[in-house]
Amino acid sequence: MKIAFLIDREPSHEQISAFKWLKARTGCVFQIEIEKISSINLNEFNIIWWHYDKSLNLPDFTSSDEFKTLILNFLNNGGNLLLTLTAVKLINKLNIEPIAPDFEKKEIYIPSHSYGFASFLGHPVFRKLNNSTYTFTPTGKIEKIAIAYVERIPENLKIVAIEKIGDRINSDKKILFEFEDKFKIIAIG
């Protein structure tokens, strides 16, 4: 498996950490500067992971027909996407999901809690995880982006997980989704 990890020209600390984490676990991951994606043969990759945490808004170039066509061609040729944080909104830009998330904000995370996901309606990915998992425990008070569906329900996405903070499960805040057709997209807000 060969993974393209999209990174900004000036990557955030989170982007660098996510890339290092992935590289340590797979080895076959390549950094691609997102603004130069059109010069890369994406068909060499099985998965593209885009972790975008710089803003609640996607960069302007994601609205261009060239960018959208490039990503859709990758998907239609058998590629798959992992989208995290604000990158989740790419699903809407690509017209894969017509209903946009209704929860978009920077939240304060505190060190006295662990944060993660709990299975929504028994998704199989959680079978060996006792139906939930923690993804991080902050060492200090930090601000992070959160993207979710709370009042709205996505039309084409399957809800995989809801928010878990400490021992509390927030069943209203749907934060992990999948889409499967000729390709698969996993989106984690």
PDB file of C-alpha atoms in Angstrom:
ATOM      1  CA  MET A   1       0.000   0.000   0.000  1.00  0.00           C
ATOM      2  CA  LYS A   2       1.334   3.411  -0.995  1.00  0.00           C
ATOM      3  CA  ILE A   3      -0.009   6.520   0.761  1.00  0.00           C
ATOM      4  CA  ALA A   4       0.161  10.148  -0.347  1.00  0.00           C
ATOM      5  CA  PHE A   5       0.093  12.478   2.651  1.00  0.00           C
ATOM      6  CA  LEU A   6      -0.968  15.970   1.603  1.00  0.00           C
ATOM      7  CA  ILE A   7       0.881  18.701   3.420  1.00  0.00           C
ATOM      8  CA  ASP A   8       0.857  22.490   3.262  1.00  0.00           C
ATOM      9  CA  ARG A   9       3.811  24.523   2.015  1.00  0.00           C
ATOM     10  CA  GLU A  10       4.166  25.623   5.639  1.00  0.00           C
ATOM     11  CA  PRO A  11       2.849  22.576   7.514  1.00  0.00           C
ATOM     12  CA  SER A  12       1.230  22.807  10.918  1.00  0.00           C
ATOM     13  CA  HIS A  13       2.631  20.957  13.921  1.00  0.00           C
ATOM     14  CA  GLU A  14      -0.314  18.533  13.662  1.00  0.00           C
ATOM     15  CA  GLN A  15       0.381  17.803   9.992  1.00  0.00           C
ATOM     16  CA  ILE A  16       4.021  17.046  10.764  1.00  0.00           C
ATOM     17  CA  SER A  17       3.062  14.852  13.734  1.00  0.00           C
ATOM     18  CA  ALA A  18       0.444  12.957  11.703  1.00  0.00           C
ATOM     19  CA  PHE A  19       2.941  12.343   8.904  1.00  0.00           C
ATOM     20  CA  LYS A  20       5.601  11.079  11.340  1.00  0.00           C
ATOM     21  CA  TRP A  21       3.049   8.831  13.068  1.00  0.00           C
ATOM     22  CA  LEU A  22       1.965   7.337   9.728  1.00  0.00           C
ATOM     23  CA  LYS A  23       5.524   6.912   8.446  1.00  0.00           C
ATOM     24  CA  ALA A  24       6.530   5.048  11.629  1.00  0.00           C
ATOM     25  CA  ARG A  25       3.646   2.609  11.126  1.00  0.00           C
ATOM     26  CA  THR A  26       3.590   2.063   7.383  1.00  0.00           C
ATOM     27  CA  GLY A  27       6.901   3.212   5.932  1.00  0.00           C
ATOM     28  CA  CYS A  28       5.345   3.614   2.490  1.00  0.00           C
ATOM     29  CA  VAL A  29       4.060   7.161   2.818  1.00  0.00           C
ATOM     30  CA  PHE A  30       5.097  10.164   0.769  1.00  0.00           C
ATOM     31  CA  GLN A  31       4.640  13.854   1.522  1.00  0.00           C
ATOM     32  CA  ILE A  32       3.005  15.782  -1.284  1.00  0.00           C
ATOM     33  CA  GLU A  33       2.688  19.531  -1.057  1.00  0.00           C
ATOM     34  CA  ILE A  34      -1.005  20.040  -1.704  1.00  0.00           C
ATOM     35  CA  GLU A  35      -0.515  23.141  -3.846  1.00  0.00           C
ATOM     36  CA  LYS A  36       1.668  21.029  -6.203  1.00  0.00           C
ATOM     37  CA  ILE A  37      -0.672  18.034  -6.352  1.00  0.00           C
ATOM     38  CA  SER A  38      -1.406  18.531 -10.064  1.00  0.00           C
ATOM     39  CA  SER A  39       2.228  17.698 -10.901  1.00  0.00           C
ATOM     40  CA  ILE A  40       2.000  14.268  -9.207  1.00  0.00           C
ATOM     41  CA  ASN A  41       0.746  11.023 -10.743  1.00  0.00           C
ATOM     42  CA  LEU A  42      -1.811  10.150  -8.088  1.00  0.00           C
ATOM     43  CA  ASN A  43      -2.474   6.764  -9.702  1.00  0.00           C
ATOM     44  CA  GLU A  44       0.756   5.576  -8.064  1.00  0.00           C
ATOM     45  CA  PHE A  45      -1.013   5.763  -4.681  1.00  0.00           C
ATOM     46  CA  ASN A  46      -3.729   3.676  -3.045  1.00  0.00           C
ATOM     47  CA  ILE A  47      -4.716   6.266  -0.446  1.00  0.00           C
ATOM     48  CA  ILE A  48      -4.520  10.021  -0.044  1.00  0.00           C
ATOM     49  CA  TRP A  49      -4.628  11.356   3.516  1.00  0.00           C
ATOM     50  CA  TRP A  50      -5.302  15.046   3.972  1.00  0.00           C
ATOM     51  CA  HIS A  51      -5.187  16.402   7.519  1.00  0.00           C
ATOM     52  CA  TYR A  52      -6.097  20.082   7.494  1.00  0.00           C
ATOM     53  CA  ASP A  53      -6.136  21.965  10.806  1.00  0.00           C
ATOM     54  CA  LYS A  54      -5.152  25.539   9.930  1.00  0.00           C
ATOM     55  CA  SER A  55      -8.631  26.989   9.547  1.00  0.00           C
ATOM     56  CA  LEU A  56     -12.310  26.141   9.675  1.00  0.00           C
ATOM     57  CA  ASN A  57     -12.377  26.934   5.938  1.00  0.00           C
ATOM     58  CA  LEU A  58     -10.771  24.916   3.189  1.00  0.00           C
ATOM     59  CA  PRO A  59      -8.145  26.700   1.078  1.00  0.00           C
ATOM     60  CA  ASP A  60      -9.507  28.499  -1.999  1.00  0.00           C
ATOM     61  CA  PHE A  61      -7.843  26.131  -4.469  1.00  0.00           C
ATOM     62  CA  THR A  62     -10.191  23.303  -3.355  1.00  0.00           C
ATOM     63  CA  SER A  63     -13.014  25.087  -5.198  1.00  0.00           C
ATOM     64  CA  SER A  64     -11.184  24.965  -8.522  1.00  0.00           C
ATOM     65  CA  ASP A  65     -12.453  22.563 -11.163  1.00  0.00           C
ATOM     66  CA  GLU A  66      -8.873  21.389 -11.729  1.00  0.00           C
ATOM     67  CA  PHE A  67      -8.410  20.308  -8.107  1.00  0.00           C
ATOM     68  CA  LYS A  68     -11.841  18.665  -7.831  1.00  0.00           C
ATOM     69  CA  THR A  69     -11.367  16.798 -11.124  1.00  0.00           C
ATOM     70  CA  LEU A  70      -7.930  15.587 -10.014  1.00  0.00           C
ATOM     71  CA  ILE A  71      -9.324  14.143  -6.767  1.00  0.00           C
ATOM     72  CA  LEU A  72     -12.428  12.661  -8.421  1.00  0.00           C
ATOM     73  CA  ASN A  73     -10.287  11.009 -11.124  1.00  0.00           C
ATOM     74  CA  PHE A  74      -8.076   9.530  -8.398  1.00  0.00           C
ATOM     75  CA  LEU A  75     -11.159   8.119  -6.659  1.00  0.00           C
ATOM     76  CA  ASN A  76     -12.776   6.822  -9.844  1.00  0.00           C
ATOM     77  CA  ASN A  77      -9.516   5.052 -10.734  1.00  0.00           C
ATOM     78  CA  GLY A  78      -9.680   3.041  -7.499  1.00  0.00           C
ATOM     79  CA  GLY A  79      -8.052   5.421  -5.027  1.00  0.00           C
ATOM     80  CA  ASN A  80      -9.304   6.054  -1.492  1.00  0.00           C
ATOM     81  CA  LEU A  81      -9.330   9.097   0.793  1.00  0.00           C
ATOM     82  CA  LEU A  82      -8.777   9.710   4.482  1.00  0.00           C
ATOM     83  CA  LEU A  83      -9.882  13.227   5.404  1.00  0.00           C
ATOM     84  CA  THR A  84      -9.322  14.633   8.883  1.00  0.00           C
ATOM     85  CA  LEU A  85     -10.546  17.793  10.618  1.00  0.00           C
ATOM     86  CA  THR A  86     -11.454  20.598   8.169  1.00  0.00           C
ATOM     87  CA  ALA A  87     -10.498  18.379   5.214  1.00  0.00           C
ATOM     88  CA  VAL A  88     -13.785  16.535   5.913  1.00  0.00           C
ATOM     89  CA  LYS A  89     -15.506  19.395   4.068  1.00  0.00           C
ATOM     90  CA  LEU A  90     -13.907  18.225   0.815  1.00  0.00           C
ATOM     91  CA  ILE A  91     -16.691  15.638   0.612  1.00  0.00           C
ATOM     92  CA  ASN A  92     -19.137  18.507   0.135  1.00  0.00           C
ATOM     93  CA  LYS A  93     -16.925  20.321  -2.400  1.00  0.00           C
ATOM     94  CA  LEU A  94     -16.733  17.103  -4.461  1.00  0.00           C
ATOM     95  CA  ASN A  95     -20.545  16.762  -4.336  1.00  0.00           C
ATOM     96  CA  ILE A  96     -20.265  13.337  -2.704  1.00  0.00           C
ATOM     97  CA  GLU A  97     -22.256  14.534   0.308  1.00  0.00           C
ATOM     98  CA  PRO A  98     -24.838  17.300  -0.258  1.00  0.00           C
ATOM     99  CA  ILE A  99     -25.411  18.054   3.433  1.00  0.00           C
ATOM    100  CA  ALA A 100     -22.617  20.028   5.095  1.00  0.00           C
ATOM    101  CA  PRO A 101     -21.609  19.453   8.727  1.00  0.00           C
ATOM    102  CA  ASP A 102     -23.463  21.791  11.074  1.00  0.00           C
ATOM    103  CA  PHE A 103     -20.850  21.865  13.829  1.00  0.00           C
ATOM    104  CA  GLU A 104     -17.628  23.668  12.933  1.00  0.00           C
ATOM    105  CA  LYS A 105     -15.593  25.328  15.619  1.00  0.00           C
ATOM    106  CA  LYS A 106     -12.357  25.504  17.493  1.00  0.00           C
ATOM    107  CA  GLU A 107     -12.794  23.807  20.842  1.00  0.00           C
ATOM    108  CA  ILE A 108     -10.683  23.930  23.972  1.00  0.00           C
ATOM    109  CA  TYR A 109      -9.394  20.524  25.069  1.00  0.00           C
ATOM    110  CA  ILE A 110      -8.165  20.116  28.632  1.00  0.00           C
ATOM    111  CA  PRO A 111      -5.614  17.680  30.049  1.00  0.00           C
ATOM    112  CA  SER A 112      -7.969  16.102  32.580  1.00  0.00           C
ATOM    113  CA  HIS A 113      -9.810  14.230  29.778  1.00  0.00           C
ATOM    114  CA  SER A 114      -8.988  11.734  27.049  1.00  0.00           C
ATOM    115  CA  TYR A 115     -10.740  12.271  23.726  1.00  0.00           C
ATOM    116  CA  GLY A 116     -11.818   9.782  21.107  1.00  0.00           C
ATOM    117  CA  PHE A 117     -14.639   7.903  19.403  1.00  0.00           C
ATOM    118  CA  ALA A 118     -17.387   5.496  20.357  1.00  0.00           C
ATOM    119  CA  SER A 119     -19.022   3.148  17.906  1.00  0.00           C
ATOM    120  CA  PHE A 120     -22.271   4.313  16.339  1.00  0.00           C
ATOM    121  CA  LEU A 121     -24.660   1.361  15.995  1.00  0.00           C
ATOM    122  CA  GLY A 122     -21.905  -1.245  16.358  1.00  0.00           C
ATOM    123  CA  HIS A 123     -19.603  -0.516  13.434  1.00  0.00           C
ATOM    124  CA  PRO A 124     -17.209  -3.495  12.929  1.00  0.00           C
ATOM    125  CA  VAL A 125     -14.054  -1.351  13.189  1.00  0.00           C
ATOM    126  CA  PHE A 126     -14.734  -1.118  16.935  1.00  0.00           C
ATOM    127  CA  ARG A 127     -15.214  -4.860  17.660  1.00  0.00           C
ATOM    128  CA  LYS A 128     -11.759  -5.357  19.148  1.00  0.00           C
ATOM    129  CA  LEU A 129     -11.768  -1.916  20.777  1.00  0.00           C
ATOM    130  CA  ASN A 130     -14.595  -2.508  23.275  1.00  0.00           C
ATOM    131  CA  ASN A 131     -16.763  -0.274  21.090  1.00  0.00           C
ATOM    132  CA  SER A 132     -14.638   2.836  21.636  1.00  0.00           C
ATOM    133  CA  THR A 133     -11.117   4.208  21.561  1.00  0.00           C
ATOM    134  CA  TYR A 134      -9.235   7.289  22.670  1.00  0.00           C
ATOM    135  CA  THR A 135      -7.168   9.168  20.125  1.00  0.00           C
ATOM    136  CA  PHE A 136      -5.395  11.642  22.370  1.00  0.00           C
ATOM    137  CA  THR A 137      -4.993  13.062  25.848  1.00  0.00           C
ATOM    138  CA  PRO A 138      -3.678  16.623  25.829  1.00  0.00           C
ATOM    139  CA  THR A 139      -0.735  17.426  28.083  1.00  0.00           C
ATOM    140  CA  GLY A 140      -1.916  21.016  28.396  1.00  0.00           C
ATOM    141  CA  LYS A 141      -4.915  23.119  27.459  1.00  0.00           C
ATOM    142  CA  ILE A 142      -5.084  23.247  23.653  1.00  0.00           C
ATOM    143  CA  GLU A 143      -7.400  24.515  20.957  1.00  0.00           C
ATOM    144  CA  LYS A 144      -8.355  22.104  18.183  1.00  0.00           C
ATOM    145  CA  ILE A 145     -10.757  22.145  15.270  1.00  0.00           C
ATOM    146  CA  ALA A 146     -13.879  20.012  15.477  1.00  0.00           C
ATOM    147  CA  ILE A 147     -16.162  19.249  12.538  1.00  0.00           C
ATOM    148  CA  ALA A 148     -19.328  17.199  13.105  1.00  0.00           C
ATOM    149  CA  TYR A 149     -22.953  16.606  12.336  1.00  0.00           C
ATOM    150  CA  VAL A 150     -25.153  17.433  15.335  1.00  0.00           C
ATOM    151  CA  GLU A 151     -28.591  18.577  14.146  1.00  0.00           C
ATOM    152  CA  ARG A 152     -28.184  17.479  10.536  1.00  0.00           C
ATOM    153  CA  ILE A 153     -27.814  13.906   9.287  1.00  0.00           C
ATOM    154  CA  PRO A 154     -25.597  13.258   6.264  1.00  0.00           C
ATOM    155  CA  GLU A 155     -27.426  11.861   3.255  1.00  0.00           C
ATOM    156  CA  ASN A 156     -24.716   9.721   1.599  1.00  0.00           C
ATOM    157  CA  LEU A 157     -22.286   9.108   4.463  1.00  0.00           C
ATOM    158  CA  LYS A 158     -22.541   6.249   6.907  1.00  0.00           C
ATOM    159  CA  ILE A 159     -22.022   7.405  10.494  1.00  0.00           C
ATOM    160  CA  VAL A 160     -19.270   5.285  12.041  1.00  0.00           C
ATOM    161  CA  ALA A 161     -18.583   6.965  15.388  1.00  0.00           C
ATOM    162  CA  ILE A 162     -19.655   9.610  17.835  1.00  0.00           C
ATOM    163  CA  GLU A 163     -17.626  11.713  20.241  1.00  0.00           C
ATOM    164  CA  LYS A 164     -16.229  10.294  23.481  1.00  0.00           C
ATOM    165  CA  ILE A 165     -14.737  12.542  26.178  1.00  0.00           C
ATOM    166  CA  GLY A 166     -13.488  10.710  29.234  1.00  0.00           C
ATOM    167  CA  ASP A 167     -16.211   8.232  30.156  1.00  0.00           C
ATOM    168  CA  ARG A 168     -18.943  10.353  28.535  1.00  0.00           C
ATOM    169  CA  ILE A 169     -20.332   9.515  25.107  1.00  0.00           C
ATOM    170  CA  ASN A 170     -21.956  12.336  23.170  1.00  0.00           C
ATOM    171  CA  SER A 171     -24.389  10.559  20.852  1.00  0.00           C
ATOM    172  CA  ASP A 172     -25.451  13.866  19.259  1.00  0.00           C
ATOM    173  CA  LYS A 173     -21.981  14.699  17.922  1.00  0.00           C
ATOM    174  CA  LYS A 174     -21.285  12.452  14.940  1.00  0.00           C
ATOM    175  CA  ILE A 175     -17.598  12.790  14.030  1.00  0.00           C
ATOM    176  CA  LEU A 176     -16.436   9.770  12.010  1.00  0.00           C
ATOM    177  CA  PHE A 177     -18.010   8.808   8.674  1.00  0.00           C
ATOM    178  CA  GLU A 178     -17.469   6.568   5.698  1.00  0.00           C
ATOM    179  CA  PHE A 179     -18.578   6.591   2.111  1.00  0.00           C
ATOM    180  CA  GLU A 180     -18.235   3.542  -0.088  1.00  0.00           C
ATOM    181  CA  ASP A 181     -18.993   3.166  -3.760  1.00  0.00           C
ATOM    182  CA  LYS A 182     -16.307   2.396  -6.360  1.00  0.00           C
ATOM    183  CA  PHE A 183     -13.961   3.945  -3.796  1.00  0.00           C
ATOM    184  CA  LYS A 184     -13.885   4.486  -0.051  1.00  0.00           C
ATOM    185  CA  ILE A 185     -13.644   7.695   1.941  1.00  0.00           C
ATOM    186  CA  ILE A 186     -13.116   7.827   5.686  1.00  0.00           C
ATOM    187  CA  ALA A 187     -13.720  11.260   7.211  1.00  0.00           C
ATOM    188  CA  ILE A 188     -12.885  12.199  10.807  1.00  0.00           C
ATOM    189  CA  GLY A 189     -13.965  15.611  12.046  1.00  0.00           C
TER     190      GLY A 189
END
